[in-house]
Amino acid sequence: MIRLMLADDHTIIRDGLKKIFSTVPDMQVVAEAADGCEVLALLRAQTPDVLLLDMSMPGRSGILLIQQIRAGYPALPILVLSMYRESQYAVQAIRAGAAGYLTKNVESDQLLGAIRKVARGGTAVSPAIADKLLSQARQPDAMLPHARLTARELQVFQMLAEGLGINEVAAALSLSAKTVSTHKANILGKMDIASTAGLVHYAIRHGLLAEAGDAA
């Protein structure tokens, strides 16, 4: 029996996943979390066999949360289930210690197969992500500007590009507005973009935003 922890801030997503897992005999949901702090609190009480983790939740989330979990629970396989389809997010997640990266439009049989694979110590990525990673490997010098961002900068970039203001980003990430403003300035400088509108256009052009109809 593979014991699962689900971490996603949307109840409807967790409920949908539980319905899928209820149809198979070798998986059981033992814990649910709606944000990064809850994930860490639950892990202190029990360690599941696989953590199914959303990349974007209130408070601590994304790459920084993966790194923190890996530091405390190095043997726990983390399978990211994300709305972001750009391969750079997958690269950052796997470098941080995730065992796999799937997008939320994945078929249920692919999800179940990926969970079984990472539970056995393997790795798993969505086919579309795997194709992009292979393409990047063949062209190592073709680094896009957003690939220069740190994990925190990439997280702030995502939120700004999705329309959140400085204060909203600060509240969501438990940071000061001054710190978020500094991150924003660094992002604009590294990407050679002049404004938030430019970040939005860049994100749309490179497919860095969730597509319409995707769950957040």
Coordinates of C-alpha atoms in Angstrom, one line a residue:
M1 CA 0.0 0.0 0.0
I2 CA 1.4 3.4 -1.0
R3 CA 0.5 6.0 1.6
L4 CA 0.0 9.4 0.1
M5 CA 0.0 13.0 1.4
L6 CA -1.9 15.5 -0.9
A7 CA -0.8 19.1 -0.7
D8 CA -2.9 21.5 -2.7
D9 CA -4.7 24.7 -1.6
H10 CA -7.8 23.8 -3.7
T11 CA -10.2 21.5 -2.0
I12 CA -11.8 20.5 -5.3
I13 CA -8.4 19.3 -6.6
R14 CA -7.8 17.2 -3.5
D15 CA -11.3 15.7 -3.7
G16 CA -10.8 14.8 -7.3
L17 CA -7.5 13.1 -6.6
K18 CA -9.0 11.2 -3.7
K19 CA -11.7 9.8 -6.0
I20 CA -9.0 8.6 -8.4
F21 CA -7.0 6.9 -5.6
S22 CA -10.2 5.3 -4.2
T23 CA -10.4 3.3 -7.4
V24 CA -7.1 1.5 -7.0
P25 CA -6.2 -1.1 -4.3
D26 CA -2.6 -0.1 -3.7
M27 CA -2.9 3.6 -2.7
Q28 CA -4.3 5.3 0.3
V29 CA -4.5 9.0 1.2
V30 CA -3.4 9.4 4.8
A31 CA -3.0 13.2 5.0
E32 CA -4.1 16.5 3.3
A33 CA -2.5 19.9 3.4
A34 CA -3.7 23.3 2.0
D35 CA -0.4 25.2 2.4
G36 CA 3.3 24.8 3.0
C37 CA 3.1 25.2 6.8
E38 CA 0.5 22.5 7.1
V39 CA 2.7 20.2 5.0
L40 CA 5.6 20.6 7.4
A41 CA 3.3 20.2 10.4
L42 CA 1.8 17.0 9.1
L43 CA 5.2 15.6 8.2
R44 CA 6.3 16.0 11.7
A45 CA 3.4 13.7 12.8
Q46 CA 3.8 11.1 10.0
T47 CA 5.9 10.5 6.9
P48 CA 3.9 9.2 3.9
D49 CA 5.4 7.0 1.1
V50 CA 4.9 9.8 -1.5
L51 CA 4.1 13.5 -1.2
L52 CA 2.0 14.8 -4.1
L53 CA 2.8 18.5 -4.1
D54 CA 1.3 21.6 -5.8
M55 CA 4.0 24.1 -6.8
S56 CA 1.8 27.2 -5.9
M57 CA 0.2 27.4 -2.5
P58 CA -0.2 30.2 0.1
G59 CA 2.9 31.0 2.1
R60 CA 6.0 28.9 1.7
S61 CA 5.6 26.8 -1.5
G62 CA 7.4 25.9 -4.7
I63 CA 11.1 25.4 -4.9
L64 CA 11.8 26.7 -1.4
L65 CA 9.3 24.3 0.1
I66 CA 10.7 21.3 -1.8
Q67 CA 14.2 22.2 -0.6
Q68 CA 13.0 22.4 3.0
I69 CA 11.2 19.1 2.8
R70 CA 14.2 17.4 1.3
A71 CA 16.5 18.8 4.0
G72 CA 14.2 17.3 6.7
Y73 CA 13.0 14.2 5.0
P74 CA 15.6 13.2 2.4
A75 CA 14.0 9.7 1.7
L76 CA 10.5 11.1 1.0
P77 CA 9.7 11.1 -2.7
I78 CA 8.1 14.4 -3.8
L79 CA 6.0 14.2 -7.0
V80 CA 5.0 17.7 -8.1
L81 CA 1.6 18.2 -9.7
S82 CA 1.6 21.7 -11.2
M83 CA -0.3 24.0 -13.6
Y84 CA 2.9 25.3 -15.0
R85 CA 3.9 23.5 -18.3
E86 CA 7.2 25.4 -19.0
S87 CA 10.1 23.0 -18.6
Q88 CA 12.1 25.5 -16.5
Y89 CA 9.8 25.0 -13.6
A90 CA 10.4 21.2 -13.9
V91 CA 14.1 21.7 -14.0
Q92 CA 14.1 23.9 -10.9
A93 CA 11.8 21.4 -9.0
I94 CA 14.0 18.4 -9.9
R95 CA 17.2 20.2 -9.0
A96 CA 15.6 21.1 -5.6
G97 CA 15.0 17.4 -5.0
A98 CA 11.6 16.5 -6.4
A99 CA 11.4 12.9 -7.8
G100 CA 9.0 13.9 -10.5
Y101 CA 7.0 16.7 -12.2
L102 CA 3.6 16.3 -13.8
T103 CA 1.2 18.9 -15.1
K104 CA -2.4 19.0 -13.9
N105 CA -3.7 18.0 -17.3
V106 CA -2.1 14.5 -17.0
E107 CA -4.3 11.4 -17.5
S108 CA -5.2 9.5 -14.4
D109 CA -3.4 6.4 -15.5
Q110 CA -0.2 8.4 -16.1
L111 CA -0.5 9.9 -12.6
L112 CA -0.9 6.5 -11.0
G113 CA 2.0 5.1 -12.9
A114 CA 4.2 8.0 -11.9
I115 CA 3.3 7.6 -8.2
R116 CA 4.2 3.9 -8.3
K117 CA 7.4 4.8 -10.1
V118 CA 8.6 7.4 -7.6
A119 CA 7.5 5.2 -4.7
R120 CA 10.0 2.6 -6.0
G121 CA 12.8 5.2 -6.1
G122 CA 12.4 6.2 -9.7
T123 CA 11.7 9.5 -11.4
A124 CA 8.7 10.7 -13.5
V125 CA 7.9 13.7 -15.7
S126 CA 5.1 14.5 -18.1
P127 CA 5.8 13.5 -21.7
A128 CA 5.5 17.1 -22.9
I129 CA 7.9 18.2 -20.2
A130 CA 10.3 15.3 -21.1
D131 CA 10.3 16.5 -24.8
K132 CA 11.2 20.0 -23.7
L133 CA 13.9 18.9 -21.4
L134 CA 15.5 16.8 -24.2
S135 CA 15.3 19.8 -26.5
Q136 CA 17.0 22.0 -24.0
A137 CA 19.7 19.4 -23.5
R138 CA 20.4 19.4 -27.2
Q139 CA 20.7 23.2 -27.1
P140 CA 22.5 24.0 -23.8
D141 CA 23.5 27.5 -24.8
A142 CA 19.9 28.6 -25.7
M143 CA 19.1 29.8 -22.2
L144 CA 16.1 32.0 -21.9
P145 CA 16.2 35.1 -19.6
H146 CA 13.8 33.6 -17.0
A147 CA 16.3 30.6 -16.5
R148 CA 18.7 33.1 -14.8
L149 CA 16.3 33.7 -11.9
T150 CA 16.7 32.2 -8.5
A151 CA 14.0 29.9 -7.0
R152 CA 12.5 32.9 -5.1
E153 CA 12.7 35.2 -8.0
L154 CA 11.0 32.7 -10.3
Q155 CA 8.2 32.4 -7.7
V156 CA 7.8 36.2 -7.5
F157 CA 7.9 36.5 -11.3
Q158 CA 5.1 33.9 -11.6
M159 CA 2.9 35.8 -9.2
L160 CA 3.6 39.3 -10.7
A161 CA 2.9 37.9 -14.2
E162 CA -0.4 36.5 -13.0
G163 CA -1.5 40.0 -11.9
L164 CA -0.7 40.1 -8.2
G165 CA 0.5 43.4 -6.8
I166 CA 3.6 43.9 -4.6
N167 CA 1.5 43.9 -1.4
E168 CA -0.4 40.8 -2.5
V169 CA 2.8 38.9 -3.3
A170 CA 4.3 40.0 0.0
A171 CA 1.3 38.7 1.9
A172 CA 1.1 35.4 0.1
L173 CA 4.8 34.7 0.6
S174 CA 5.1 36.1 4.1
L175 CA 7.6 38.7 3.0
S176 CA 7.8 42.5 3.4
A177 CA 6.7 44.7 0.5
K178 CA 10.3 46.1 0.4
T179 CA 11.8 42.6 -0.1
V180 CA 9.3 41.8 -2.9
S181 CA 10.1 45.2 -4.6
T182 CA 13.8 44.2 -4.4
H183 CA 13.1 40.9 -6.0
K184 CA 11.0 42.6 -8.7
A185 CA 13.9 45.0 -9.5
N186 CA 16.3 42.0 -9.7
I187 CA 14.0 40.1 -12.0
L188 CA 13.5 43.1 -14.3
G189 CA 17.3 43.6 -14.4
K190 CA 18.2 40.0 -15.1
M191 CA 15.5 39.6 -17.8
D192 CA 16.2 43.1 -19.3
I193 CA 12.5 44.0 -19.1
A194 CA 11.3 47.5 -18.2
S195 CA 8.0 46.9 -16.5
T196 CA 5.5 44.5 -15.0
A197 CA 3.5 44.7 -18.2
G198 CA 6.7 43.5 -20.0
L199 CA 6.8 40.5 -17.6
V200 CA 3.2 39.7 -18.4
H201 CA 3.9 39.8 -22.2
Y202 CA 7.0 37.7 -21.7
A203 CA 5.1 35.1 -19.6
I204 CA 2.4 34.9 -22.2
R205 CA 4.9 34.6 -25.1
H206 CA 6.8 31.8 -23.4
G207 CA 3.8 29.9 -22.1
L208 CA 4.6 30.6 -18.4
L209 CA 1.1 31.2 -17.3
A210 CA -1.6 28.6 -16.5
E211 CA -3.7 28.0 -19.6
A212 CA -7.4 28.8 -19.4
G213 CA -9.3 26.1 -17.7
D214 CA -6.3 24.8 -15.7
A215 CA -6.7 24.5 -12.0
A216 CA -4.5 26.8 -10.1

